[in-house]
Each structure stands twice: as structure tokens, then as C-alpha cells.
Coordinates of C-alpha atoms and ligand atoms in Angstrom, one line a residue:
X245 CA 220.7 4.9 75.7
X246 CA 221.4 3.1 79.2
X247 CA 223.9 5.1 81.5
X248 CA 224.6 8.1 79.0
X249 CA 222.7 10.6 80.4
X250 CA 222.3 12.0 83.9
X251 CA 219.0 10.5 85.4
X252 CA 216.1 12.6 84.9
X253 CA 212.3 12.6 86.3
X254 CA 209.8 11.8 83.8
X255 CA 206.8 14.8 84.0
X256 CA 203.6 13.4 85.9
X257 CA 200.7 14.7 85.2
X258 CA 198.8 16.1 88.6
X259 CA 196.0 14.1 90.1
X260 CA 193.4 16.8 89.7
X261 CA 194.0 16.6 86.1
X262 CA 193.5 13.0 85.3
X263 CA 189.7 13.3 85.1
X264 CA 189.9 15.9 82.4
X265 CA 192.4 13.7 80.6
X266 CA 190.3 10.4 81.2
X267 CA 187.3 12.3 79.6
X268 CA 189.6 13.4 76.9
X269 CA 190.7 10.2 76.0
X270 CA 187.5 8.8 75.8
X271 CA 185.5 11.3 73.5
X272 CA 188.8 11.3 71.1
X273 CA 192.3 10.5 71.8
X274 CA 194.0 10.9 69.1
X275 CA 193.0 15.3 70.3
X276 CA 193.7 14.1 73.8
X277 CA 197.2 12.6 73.5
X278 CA 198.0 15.6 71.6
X279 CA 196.9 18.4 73.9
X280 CA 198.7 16.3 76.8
X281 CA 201.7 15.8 74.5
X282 CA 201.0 20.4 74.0
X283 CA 201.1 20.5 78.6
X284 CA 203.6 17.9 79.5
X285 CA 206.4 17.4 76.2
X286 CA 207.6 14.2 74.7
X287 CA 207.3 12.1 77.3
X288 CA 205.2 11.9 80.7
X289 CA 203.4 9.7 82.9
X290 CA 199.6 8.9 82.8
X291 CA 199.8 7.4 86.9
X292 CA 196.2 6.1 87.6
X293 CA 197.8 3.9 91.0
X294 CA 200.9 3.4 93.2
X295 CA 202.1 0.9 91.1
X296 CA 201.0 1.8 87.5
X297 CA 202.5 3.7 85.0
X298 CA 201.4 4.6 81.7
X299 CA 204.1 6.7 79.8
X300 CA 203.2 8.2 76.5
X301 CA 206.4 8.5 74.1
X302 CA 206.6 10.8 71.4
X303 CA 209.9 11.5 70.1
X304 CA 211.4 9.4 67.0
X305 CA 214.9 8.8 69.6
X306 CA 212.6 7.1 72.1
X307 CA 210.3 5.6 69.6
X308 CA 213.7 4.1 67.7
X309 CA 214.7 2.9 71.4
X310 CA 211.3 1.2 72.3
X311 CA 210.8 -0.5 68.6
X312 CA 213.9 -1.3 67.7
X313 CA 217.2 -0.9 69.8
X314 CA 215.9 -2.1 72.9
X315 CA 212.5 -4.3 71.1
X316 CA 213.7 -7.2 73.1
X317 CA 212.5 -5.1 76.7
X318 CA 209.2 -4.1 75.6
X319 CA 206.1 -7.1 74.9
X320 CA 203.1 -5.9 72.6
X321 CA 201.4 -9.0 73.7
X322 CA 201.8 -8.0 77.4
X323 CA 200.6 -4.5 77.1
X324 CA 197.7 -5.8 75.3
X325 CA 196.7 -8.3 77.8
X326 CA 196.7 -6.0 80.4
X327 CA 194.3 -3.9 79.0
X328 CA 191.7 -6.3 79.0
X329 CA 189.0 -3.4 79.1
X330 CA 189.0 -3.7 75.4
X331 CA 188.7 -7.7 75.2
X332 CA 191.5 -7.9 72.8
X333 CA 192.4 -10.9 73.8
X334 CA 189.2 -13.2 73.7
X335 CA 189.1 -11.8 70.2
X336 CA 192.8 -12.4 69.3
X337 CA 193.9 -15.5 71.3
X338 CA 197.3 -16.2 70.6
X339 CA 197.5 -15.6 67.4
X340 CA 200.7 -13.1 65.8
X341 CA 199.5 -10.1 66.9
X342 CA 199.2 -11.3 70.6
X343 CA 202.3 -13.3 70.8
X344 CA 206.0 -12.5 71.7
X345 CA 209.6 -14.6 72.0
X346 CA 209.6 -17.8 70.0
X347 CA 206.2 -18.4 70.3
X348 CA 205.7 -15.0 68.3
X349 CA 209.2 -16.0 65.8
X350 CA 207.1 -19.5 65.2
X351 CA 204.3 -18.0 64.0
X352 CA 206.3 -15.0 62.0
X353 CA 208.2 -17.9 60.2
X354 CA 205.2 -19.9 59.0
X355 CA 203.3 -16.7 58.1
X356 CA 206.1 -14.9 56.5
X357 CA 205.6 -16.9 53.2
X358 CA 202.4 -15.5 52.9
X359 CA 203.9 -12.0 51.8
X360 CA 206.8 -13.5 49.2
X361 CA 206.6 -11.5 45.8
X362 CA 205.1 -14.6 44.0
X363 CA 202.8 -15.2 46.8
X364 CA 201.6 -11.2 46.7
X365 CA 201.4 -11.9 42.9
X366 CA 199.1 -14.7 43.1
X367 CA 196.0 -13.0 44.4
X368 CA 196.1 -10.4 41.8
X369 CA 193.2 -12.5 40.0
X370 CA 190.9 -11.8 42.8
X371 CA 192.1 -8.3 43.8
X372 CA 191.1 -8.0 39.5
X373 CA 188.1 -9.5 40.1
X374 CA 186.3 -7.8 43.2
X375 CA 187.4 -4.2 41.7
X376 CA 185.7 -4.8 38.1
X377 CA 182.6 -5.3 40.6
X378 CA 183.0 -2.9 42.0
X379 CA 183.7 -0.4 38.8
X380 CA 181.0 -2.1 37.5
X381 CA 178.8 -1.3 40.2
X382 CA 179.8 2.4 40.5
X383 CA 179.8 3.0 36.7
X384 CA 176.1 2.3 36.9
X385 CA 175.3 3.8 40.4
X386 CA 177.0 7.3 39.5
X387 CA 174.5 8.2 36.5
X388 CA 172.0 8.7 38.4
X389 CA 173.6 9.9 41.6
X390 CA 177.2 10.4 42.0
X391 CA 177.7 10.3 45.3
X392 CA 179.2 7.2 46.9
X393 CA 180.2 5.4 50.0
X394 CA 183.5 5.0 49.7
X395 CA 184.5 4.1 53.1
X396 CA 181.9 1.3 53.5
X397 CA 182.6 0.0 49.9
X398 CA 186.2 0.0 50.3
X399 CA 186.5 -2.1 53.8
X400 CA 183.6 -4.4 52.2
X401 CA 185.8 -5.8 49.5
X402 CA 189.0 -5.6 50.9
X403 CA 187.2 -7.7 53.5
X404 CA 186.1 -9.9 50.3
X405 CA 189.8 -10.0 49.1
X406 CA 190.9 -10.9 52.4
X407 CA 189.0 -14.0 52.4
X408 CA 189.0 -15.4 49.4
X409 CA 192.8 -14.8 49.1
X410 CA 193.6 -16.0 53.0
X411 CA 190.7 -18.4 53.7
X412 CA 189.5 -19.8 50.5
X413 CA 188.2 -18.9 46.8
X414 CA 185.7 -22.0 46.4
X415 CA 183.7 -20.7 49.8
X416 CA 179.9 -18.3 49.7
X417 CA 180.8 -16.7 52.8
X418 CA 177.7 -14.8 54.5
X419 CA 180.4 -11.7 54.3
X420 CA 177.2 -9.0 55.8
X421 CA 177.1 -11.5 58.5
X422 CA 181.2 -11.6 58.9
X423 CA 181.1 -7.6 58.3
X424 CA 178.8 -6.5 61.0
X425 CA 179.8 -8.9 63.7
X426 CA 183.4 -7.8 63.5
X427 CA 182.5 -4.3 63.5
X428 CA 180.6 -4.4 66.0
X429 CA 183.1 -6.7 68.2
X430 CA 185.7 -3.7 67.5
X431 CA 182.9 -0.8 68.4
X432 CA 180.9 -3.1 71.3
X433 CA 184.4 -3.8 73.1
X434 CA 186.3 -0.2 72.4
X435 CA 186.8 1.8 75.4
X436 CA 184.2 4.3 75.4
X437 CA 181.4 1.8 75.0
X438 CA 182.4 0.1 77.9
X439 CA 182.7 3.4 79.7
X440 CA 179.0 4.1 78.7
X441 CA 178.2 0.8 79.8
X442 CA 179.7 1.2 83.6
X443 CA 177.6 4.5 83.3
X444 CA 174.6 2.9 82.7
X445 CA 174.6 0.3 84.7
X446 CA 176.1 2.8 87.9
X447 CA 172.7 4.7 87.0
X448 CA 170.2 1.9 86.7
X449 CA 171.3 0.2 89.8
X450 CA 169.5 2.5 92.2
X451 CA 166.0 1.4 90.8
X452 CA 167.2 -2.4 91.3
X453 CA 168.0 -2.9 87.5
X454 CA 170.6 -5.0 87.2
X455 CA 172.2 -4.0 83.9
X456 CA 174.5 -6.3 82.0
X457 CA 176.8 -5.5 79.2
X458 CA 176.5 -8.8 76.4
X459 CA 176.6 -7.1 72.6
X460 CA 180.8 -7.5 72.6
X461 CA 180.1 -11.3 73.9
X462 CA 177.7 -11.9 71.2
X463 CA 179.3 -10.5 68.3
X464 CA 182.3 -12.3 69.6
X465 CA 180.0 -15.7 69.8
X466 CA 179.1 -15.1 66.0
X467 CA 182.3 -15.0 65.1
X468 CA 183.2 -18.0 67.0
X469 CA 180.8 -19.5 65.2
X470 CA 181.8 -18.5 61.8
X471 CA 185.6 -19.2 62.7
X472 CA 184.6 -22.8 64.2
X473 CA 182.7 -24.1 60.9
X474 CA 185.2 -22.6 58.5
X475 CA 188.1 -24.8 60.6
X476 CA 186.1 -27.5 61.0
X477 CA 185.7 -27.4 56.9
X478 CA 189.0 -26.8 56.6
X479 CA 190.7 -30.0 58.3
X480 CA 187.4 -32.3 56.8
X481 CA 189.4 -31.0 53.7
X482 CA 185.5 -29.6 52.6
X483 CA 187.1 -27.0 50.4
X484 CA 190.6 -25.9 49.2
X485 CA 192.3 -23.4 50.7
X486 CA 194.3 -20.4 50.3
X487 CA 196.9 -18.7 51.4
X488 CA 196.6 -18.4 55.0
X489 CA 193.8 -21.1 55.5
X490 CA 196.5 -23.3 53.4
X491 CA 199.4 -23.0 55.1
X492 CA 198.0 -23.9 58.7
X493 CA 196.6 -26.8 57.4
X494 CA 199.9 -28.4 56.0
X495 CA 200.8 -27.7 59.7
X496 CA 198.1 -29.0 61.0
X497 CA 198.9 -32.1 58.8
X498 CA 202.3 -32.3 60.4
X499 CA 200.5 -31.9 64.1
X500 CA 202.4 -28.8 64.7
X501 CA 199.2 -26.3 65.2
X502 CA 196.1 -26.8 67.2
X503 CA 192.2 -26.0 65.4
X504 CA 193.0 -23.1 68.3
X505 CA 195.6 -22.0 66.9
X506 CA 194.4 -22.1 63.1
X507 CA 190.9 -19.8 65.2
X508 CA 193.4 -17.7 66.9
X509 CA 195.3 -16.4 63.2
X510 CA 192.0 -16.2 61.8
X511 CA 190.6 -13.8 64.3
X512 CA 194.0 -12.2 63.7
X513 CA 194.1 -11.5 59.9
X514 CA 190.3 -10.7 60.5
X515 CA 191.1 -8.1 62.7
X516 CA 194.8 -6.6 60.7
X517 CA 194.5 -7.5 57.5
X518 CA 191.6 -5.6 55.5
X519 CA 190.0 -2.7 57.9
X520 CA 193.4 -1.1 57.6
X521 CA 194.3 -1.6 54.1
X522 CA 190.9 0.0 53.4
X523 CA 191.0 2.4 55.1
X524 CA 194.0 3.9 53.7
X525 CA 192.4 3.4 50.5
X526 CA 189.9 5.7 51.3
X527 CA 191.7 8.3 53.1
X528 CA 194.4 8.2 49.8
X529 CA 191.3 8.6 47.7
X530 CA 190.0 11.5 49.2
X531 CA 193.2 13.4 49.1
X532 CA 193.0 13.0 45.5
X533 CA 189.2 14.2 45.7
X534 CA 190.1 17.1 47.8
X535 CA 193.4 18.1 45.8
X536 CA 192.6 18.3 41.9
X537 CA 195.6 19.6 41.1
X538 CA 197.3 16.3 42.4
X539 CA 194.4 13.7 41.0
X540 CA 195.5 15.4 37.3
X541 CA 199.1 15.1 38.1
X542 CA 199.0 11.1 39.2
X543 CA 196.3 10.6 36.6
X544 CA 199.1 11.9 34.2
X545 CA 201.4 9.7 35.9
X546 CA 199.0 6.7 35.0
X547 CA 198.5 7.6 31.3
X548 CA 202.3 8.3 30.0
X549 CA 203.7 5.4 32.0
X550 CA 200.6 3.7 29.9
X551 CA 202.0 5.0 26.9
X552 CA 205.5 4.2 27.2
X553 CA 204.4 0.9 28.2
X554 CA 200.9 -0.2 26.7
X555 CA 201.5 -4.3 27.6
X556 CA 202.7 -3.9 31.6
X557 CA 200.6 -4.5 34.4
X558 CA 199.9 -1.7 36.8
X559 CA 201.0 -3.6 39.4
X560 CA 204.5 -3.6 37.5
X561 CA 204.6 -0.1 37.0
X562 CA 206.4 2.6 38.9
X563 CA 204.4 5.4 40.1
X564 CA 206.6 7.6 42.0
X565 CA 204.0 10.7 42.6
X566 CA 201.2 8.5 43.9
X567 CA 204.3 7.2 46.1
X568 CA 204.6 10.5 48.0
X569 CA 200.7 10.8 48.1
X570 CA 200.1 7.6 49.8
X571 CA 203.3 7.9 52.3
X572 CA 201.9 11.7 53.0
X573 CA 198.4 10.3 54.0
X574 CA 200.0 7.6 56.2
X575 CA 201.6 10.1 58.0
X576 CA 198.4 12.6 58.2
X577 CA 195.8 9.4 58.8
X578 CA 198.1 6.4 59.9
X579 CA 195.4 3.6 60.0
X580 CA 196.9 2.3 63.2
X581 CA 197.7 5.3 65.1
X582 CA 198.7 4.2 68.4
X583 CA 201.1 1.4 69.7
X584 CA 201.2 -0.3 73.1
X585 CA 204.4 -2.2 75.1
X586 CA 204.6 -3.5 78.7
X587 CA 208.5 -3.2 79.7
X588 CA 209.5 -6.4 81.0
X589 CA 212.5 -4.9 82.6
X590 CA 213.1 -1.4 84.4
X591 CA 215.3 0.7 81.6
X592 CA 216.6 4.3 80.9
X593 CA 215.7 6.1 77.9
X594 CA 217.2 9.5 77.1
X595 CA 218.1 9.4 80.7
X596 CA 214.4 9.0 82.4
X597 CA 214.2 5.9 84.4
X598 CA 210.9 3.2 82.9
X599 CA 209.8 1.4 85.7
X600 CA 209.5 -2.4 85.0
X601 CA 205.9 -3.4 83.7
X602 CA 205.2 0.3 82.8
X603 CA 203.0 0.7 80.2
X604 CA 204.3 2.8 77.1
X605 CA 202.0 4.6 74.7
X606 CA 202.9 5.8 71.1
X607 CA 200.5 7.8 69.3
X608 CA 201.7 7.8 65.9
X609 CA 199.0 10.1 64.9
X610 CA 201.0 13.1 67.1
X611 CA 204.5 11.6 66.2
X612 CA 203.7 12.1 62.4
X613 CA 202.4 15.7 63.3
X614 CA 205.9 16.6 65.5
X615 CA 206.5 20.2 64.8
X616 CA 210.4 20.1 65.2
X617 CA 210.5 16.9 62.4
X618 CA 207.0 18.2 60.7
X619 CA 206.2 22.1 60.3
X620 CA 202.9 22.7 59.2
X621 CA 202.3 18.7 60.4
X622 CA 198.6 19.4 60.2
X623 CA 198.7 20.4 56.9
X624 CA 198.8 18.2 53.2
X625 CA 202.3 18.2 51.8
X626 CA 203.7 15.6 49.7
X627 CA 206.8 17.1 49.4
X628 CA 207.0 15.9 52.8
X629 CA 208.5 12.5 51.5
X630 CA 210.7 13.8 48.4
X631 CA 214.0 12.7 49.3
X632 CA 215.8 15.5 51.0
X633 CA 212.5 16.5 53.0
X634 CA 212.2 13.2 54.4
X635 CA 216.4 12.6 55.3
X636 CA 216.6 11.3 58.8
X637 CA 212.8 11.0 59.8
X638 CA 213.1 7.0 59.4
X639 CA 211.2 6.9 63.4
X640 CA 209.1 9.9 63.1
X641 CA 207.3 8.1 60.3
X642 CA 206.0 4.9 61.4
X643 CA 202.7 3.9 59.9
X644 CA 203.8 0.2 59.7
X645 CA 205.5 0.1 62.8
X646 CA 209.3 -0.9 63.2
X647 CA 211.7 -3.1 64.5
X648 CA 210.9 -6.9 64.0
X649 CA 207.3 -6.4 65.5
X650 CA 206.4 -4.1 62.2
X651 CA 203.6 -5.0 59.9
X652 CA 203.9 -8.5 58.3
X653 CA 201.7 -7.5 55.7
X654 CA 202.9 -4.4 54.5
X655 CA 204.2 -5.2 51.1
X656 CA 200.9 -6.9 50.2
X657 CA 198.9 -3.9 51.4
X658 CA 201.4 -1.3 49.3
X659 CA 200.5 -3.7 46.3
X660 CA 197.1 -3.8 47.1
X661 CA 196.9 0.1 47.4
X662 CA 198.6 1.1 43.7
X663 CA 196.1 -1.7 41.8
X664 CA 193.1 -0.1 43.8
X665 CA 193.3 3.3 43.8
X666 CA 194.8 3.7 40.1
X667 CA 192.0 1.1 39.0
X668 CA 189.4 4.0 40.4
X669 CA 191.3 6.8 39.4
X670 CA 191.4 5.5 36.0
X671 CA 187.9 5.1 35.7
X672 CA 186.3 8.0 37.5
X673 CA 187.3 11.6 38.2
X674 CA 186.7 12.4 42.4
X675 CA 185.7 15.1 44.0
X676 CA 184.5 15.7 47.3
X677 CA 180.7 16.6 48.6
X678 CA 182.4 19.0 50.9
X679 CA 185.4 21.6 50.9
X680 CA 185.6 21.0 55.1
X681 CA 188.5 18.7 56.3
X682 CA 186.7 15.4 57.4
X683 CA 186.8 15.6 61.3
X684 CA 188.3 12.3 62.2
X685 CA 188.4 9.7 65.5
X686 CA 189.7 6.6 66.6
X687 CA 189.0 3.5 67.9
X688 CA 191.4 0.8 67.1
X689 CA 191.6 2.7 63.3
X690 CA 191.6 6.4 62.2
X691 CA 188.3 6.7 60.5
X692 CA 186.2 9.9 59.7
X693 CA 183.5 11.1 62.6
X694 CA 181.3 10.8 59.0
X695 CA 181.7 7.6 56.8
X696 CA 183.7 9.2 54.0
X697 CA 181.7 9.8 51.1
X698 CA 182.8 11.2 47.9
X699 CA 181.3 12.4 44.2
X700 CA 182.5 10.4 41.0
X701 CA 182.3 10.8 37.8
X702 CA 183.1 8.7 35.0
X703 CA 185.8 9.4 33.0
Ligands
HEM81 C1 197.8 0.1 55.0 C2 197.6 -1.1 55.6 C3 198.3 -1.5 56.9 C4 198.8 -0.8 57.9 C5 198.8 0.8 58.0 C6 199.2 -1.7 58.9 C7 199.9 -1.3 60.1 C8 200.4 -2.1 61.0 C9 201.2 -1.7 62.2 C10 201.5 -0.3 62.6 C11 201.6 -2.8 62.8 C12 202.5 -2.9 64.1 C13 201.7 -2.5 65.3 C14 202.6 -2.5 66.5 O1 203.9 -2.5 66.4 O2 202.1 -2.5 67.7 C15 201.0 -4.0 62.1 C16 201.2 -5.3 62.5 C17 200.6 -6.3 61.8 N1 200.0 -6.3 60.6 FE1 199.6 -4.6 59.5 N2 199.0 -2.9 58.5 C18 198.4 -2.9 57.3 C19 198.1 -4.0 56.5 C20 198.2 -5.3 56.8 C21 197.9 -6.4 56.0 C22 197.3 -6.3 54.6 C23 198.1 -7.6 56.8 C24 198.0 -9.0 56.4 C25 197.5 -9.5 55.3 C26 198.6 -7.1 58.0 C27 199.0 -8.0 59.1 C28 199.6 -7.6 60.2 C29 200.0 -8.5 61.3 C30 199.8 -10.0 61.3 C31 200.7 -7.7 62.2 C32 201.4 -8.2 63.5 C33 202.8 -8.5 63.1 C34 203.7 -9.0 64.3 O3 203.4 -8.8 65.4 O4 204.7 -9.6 63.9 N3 198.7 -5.7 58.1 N4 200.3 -3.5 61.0

């Protein structure tokens, strides 16, 4: 886009305002980046200092240029550094998600092999395994009361499958103790507790209480802890390995990764590979709760592709309906709804200048609601994604991200996310407790204000 365009000034929004949009993005900004996207367009500046500037994006043209046609200019690991508010980087070392240039295309290659189709196939077992438990466990539950957790239950084994499949199968992890202190690392270091935090302390300071701020340190120190022994086991050869685990210890064998390093993608899959996965389960499964019409149709889906062809696998079958329904609930709830970059080097996009080392946001949450590429965005559609709908919205839909920086794991998680949610739907007919829209937030993930809860019953 460089030099086609006369230069043009990029809308900054005034001082007095900044407060209101601070606030904002604090209580809930996947609202706030919306109403500022509603005041100042598809692209302004968020300038807290001379020298900073964070510019929000949210046009697919800009997106395209920032995650693809000009990737090489713009550092994820960079942009996350900076914002050390949210301790991302204690948690993540530099691990894939943290890393960029060679150090990032090392780590890509060795990791890649991890999402080959006969490498997606192989954890099938224990994907089988942990949703009979959980069928099992639901079958029973929803006799006597047929309300369940679905939220919690869902990130709980996909957390389970995560492990056993990455780390190892022989292992009794403590996964309540792995559970809680990852959530609470992600809640304890997210913006707005650390905001409540400098509150706190500002007011407690007056009456000579020095307050300190230790819960992200010590969820981080347990999982330190539970990282440490499982490496340590792992090159004392104490167990066998899978999948991830596996592969850096043949590295490690070959003295080409550290016990850091091996920490570092831990903490990494940890913190990418199930929360999101699940969570997109859930929000897929409510759309079939809250749309009947749509559960019988993919539940018809299910039963003639079962009848034409009584011996295949789901995981081999074609589903095109449910498809649409989980691309249309990526776009309403994308799991990962916003994307930072540092730009290494000052640029042009669409003709407005980017400083060097500015800061760009992309909320994918507002991106997927764009009224000029999505009319009625706010609203459920899954014709949205039926071929001739969807013809040139390739970067106003993004839920994986794009360019060479998009999700790793995506095929796995679109694998995991047919054999899950037709496994349920097969068993149990969903409904929701309530006819209201879930109000929804975010902190690192889109997740319901309310752990999302719905009624089965069994089929
Ligand atoms: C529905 C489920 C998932 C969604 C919506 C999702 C979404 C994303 C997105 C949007 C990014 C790119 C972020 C950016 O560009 O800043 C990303 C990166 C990543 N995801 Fe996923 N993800 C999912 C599941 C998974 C799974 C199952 C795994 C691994 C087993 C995984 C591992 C990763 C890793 C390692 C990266 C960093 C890739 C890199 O920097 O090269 N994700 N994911």
C-alpha cells in the first residue's frame, strides 16, 4: 500500500477523552473498542504520551496489510513484551507465541509436525475416551437435574485432552491444581485486576498500609512448579511422552533445546491450546441450544450421513451445515478476539503514516461485526458463510488469525470441535435456561459475564 495514496492524518482521539475510554476498556473492551471504532472510524490513535502510539485497525484492507502483506514489519512478540502490565511474558517465556524471525520459524518447524493429519488422528483415542466420561457423567447427572455447566466442563477436559495428548498419557496429573492456577494466572495478571490493585494500594497508602499485589506471582510459582517436575520427569525419561512433550525431548537429545525452552512451549500450549478450543465448543453448543430449528437440522445432518454410511468415523464424515454454524459463531464469539503488533519500521497503510514501534490493535470481535462486510453483524446468521455470502471477506473473518503468524493448531481444534459437539448432540437434546443473549467479556478469551450453562436432555 506504500506511496499509493496521498498521505493522510490518522484521527486522534482528544485528551479529555481518554479517561472515559481507559474506563471503558477496562470494565469491557470488546463494548469499548466498538463504541471508539462508532466516534473515530477504522482506524485512530489511542496516544497516552509524546512518543506512544496505539492504533486500533479495523478494516479487512489494513488487517490483510498488517497480517500478511507487510507481516514481516509488524512483531507479535514485541507488542506483547511491551505490555508487560499483563505479565505475559513471565508466563510465556520464549516459547511460539512470544517469538518472531528465525527464532519464531525454529520453533514453527519443530512444532508444525504436531498438527500432520496422522498426528491429528492419533489422539482420537483419548479425545474418545474423556467424552464417554463425560457422556457418561451427564447421562446420569441430567435425571435428576438437567441443568449443566457446560462452560466449566468443557475447558476441564479439553484441558485433560491437552495433556494427555501433548504431555503424556501414562501421567495422574493433579489437573484441579493445573486448572485453577492457570485461571487464575490469566484473571490475577489481566488488566483490570491490576488496575484494582494500583487502586487499592493508591487508597491504603494514606493509613501507612503498604499494599502488595502477589496472587499473579503465586499462581505463576505453582505453575512453575508443575512445569519444573513434569521436565525434570521428562529428560529422567520417568514416563513416555506425547506429542508435544515427545518431540522436545528428541531435541533435547540432540542438545538443540534447553529444559527452558521445553518450560517455555509448555506454558505456551497451556495457555493456546485448550481454553480456546473449549470455549468455542461451548459457545457452538449454545447456538444449537438457543436455535432449535438449527440443532434438528445438524442433528439430521448426523443421522442420514449415519445412514448412508453406518461403518465411518465421525471424524471422517462431512458435515457441511455444522460447518456454517461453527464458522458463524467464530465470527459472533471469536475466542481470541483481539491481536497485538509493534511496527518495527515507520510504514503507510491506506495512505496514514504508522510511526515506527507504534502499537496496532485488531479487535476481531468489531472486525467480524463490520456493518459494510456484515449487516445485521450482531445478529445469528449462518448463511453468513454459504458460499456467495462469504465471497471476498477472506480478512474480515479472522478467528485464527492470518498470514504465517495464524493459529498452528487450527486443524486439530476444527477436528476436535466436529467429534465433540456431534458426540453431545448425538446424545442429548440442548436447550437453554434462558431465552436472553448471554452478555459476554473478555479477558484474554470471549467468555460469558455468566459461566454458560445449559439444560440437556437425553435423547
Ligand atoms: C478454536 C480454537 C482456537 C482458536 C480460535 C485459536 C486462535 C488463534 C489465533 C487467532 C492465533 C493468532 C493470534 C495472533 O496472530 O496474534 C493463534 C495462534 C496460536 N495458536 Fe491457536 N487457536 C485455537 C486452538 C489452538 C490449538 C488447539 C492449539 C494447539 C494445540 C493452538 C496453538 C496456537 C499457537 C501455538 C499459536 C501461535 C502460533 C504462532 O505464533 O506461530 N491454538 N490461535
Amino acid at each position: 500500500m506504500e506511496g499509493a495514496i496521498d498521505s493522510k492524518t490518522i484521527p486522534l482521539i482528544p485528551g479529555h477523552k481518554i479517561p472515559v475510554h481507559a474506563i471503558g476498556l477496562l470494565n469491557n473492551p470488546l463494548k469499548a473498542i466498538s463504541k471508539m471504532i462508532d466516534s473515530y472510524g477504522d482506524i485512530f490513535n489511542l496516544k497516552l504520551a509524546k512518543d506512544s502510539n496505539i492504533i486500533f485497525v479495523n478494516h479487512p484492507d489494513y488487517v490483510k496489510h498488517i497480517l500478511k502483506d507487510n507481516q514481516e514489519n509488524y512483531s507479535r512478540g514485541n507488542a506483547v513484551k511491551q505490555s508487560s502490565i499483563t505479565g505475559l511474558h513471565d508466563f510465556l517465556g520464549n516459547g511460539i507465541f512470544m517469538s518472531d524471525d528465525e527464532d519464531w520459524e525454529a520453533q514453527h518447524k519443530l512444532l508444525k509436525g504436531l498438527f500432520s493429519v496422522t498426528a491429528i488422528e492419533s489422539t482420537l483415542p483419548i479425545i474418545e475416551d474423556e467424552l464417554g466420561k463425560l457422556i457418561a457423567k451427564w447421562s446420569h447427572q441430567v435425571i435428576n437435574n438437567p441443568t449443566v455447566e457446560v462452560e466449566e466442563e468443557m475447558l476441564l477436559m479439553m484441558m485433560r485432552i491437552m495433556l494427555r495428548t501433548q504431555v503424556s498419557n501414562e501421567l495422574n496429573f493433579d489437573y484441579n491444581a493445573i486448572f485453577n492456577a492457570l485461571t487464575g494466572r490469566v484473571e490475577a495478571s489481566s488488566v483490570k485486576a491490576l488496575f484494582r490493585y494500583q487502586l487499592k494500594a493508591f487508597t491504603l497508602k494514606p493509613l501507612g498500609i503498604n499494599y502488595k499485589y502477589t496472587k499473579h506471582q503465586e499462581y505463576l510459582d505453582t505453575l512453575n512448579d508443575i512445569a519444573d517436575k513434569l521436565v525434570s520427569g521428562l529428560i529422567n525419561e520417568e514416563y513416555k511422552p506425547s506429542g508435544l512433550f515427545a518431540i522436545m525431548l528428541a531435541d533435547y537429545k540432540l542438545n538443540k533445546t534447553t529444559r527452558t525452552d521445553i518450560r517455555d512451549q509448555f506454558m505456551n500450549f497451556v495457555f493456546a491450546a485448550f481454553d480456546t478450543t473449549a470455549t468455542a465448543i461451548t459457545w457452538t453448543l449454545y447456538h444449537l441450544a438457543a436455535y432449535p430449528k438449527i440443532q434438528q437440522q445438524v442433528n439430521e445432518e448426523l443421522a442420514t450421513s449415519i445412514q448412508k454410511e453406518p461403518d465411518t468415523h465421525i471424524s471422517n464424515r462431512q458435515f457441511p451445515l455444522l460447518q456454517l454454524l461453527i464458522k458463524e459463531t467464530l465470527r459472533l464469539y471469536p475466542p481470541v478476539w483481539s491481536y497485538a503488533r509493534e511496527a518495527a519500521e515507520s510504514d503507510t497503510i491506506n495512505g496514514y503514516p504508522i510511526p515506527a514501534k507504534s502499537i496496532i490493535v485488531i479487535s476481531s470481535y468489531a472486525l467480524h461485526r463490520h456493518p459494510e462486510f456484515w449487516p445485521s453483524g450482531d445478529n445469528f446468521n449462518i448463511a453468513n458463510f454459504e458460499k456467495e455470502n462469504f465471497k471476498g471477506k477472506t480478512f474480515a473473518y479472522i478467528p485464527f488469525g492470518q498470514g504465517k503468524r495464524m493459529c498452528v493448531g487450527r486443524a486439530l481444534a476444527e477436528y476436535q470441535m466436529q467429534i465433540i459437539v456431534e458426540g453431545i448432540l448425538q446424545q442429548f437434546q440442548l436447550d437453554t435456561i434462558s431465552k436472553k443473549k448471554p452478555e459476554i467479556n473478555a479477558n484474554i478469551i470471549i467468555k460469558g459475564t455468566e459461566p454458560v450453562r445449559l439444560k440437556l436432555v437425553k435423547r
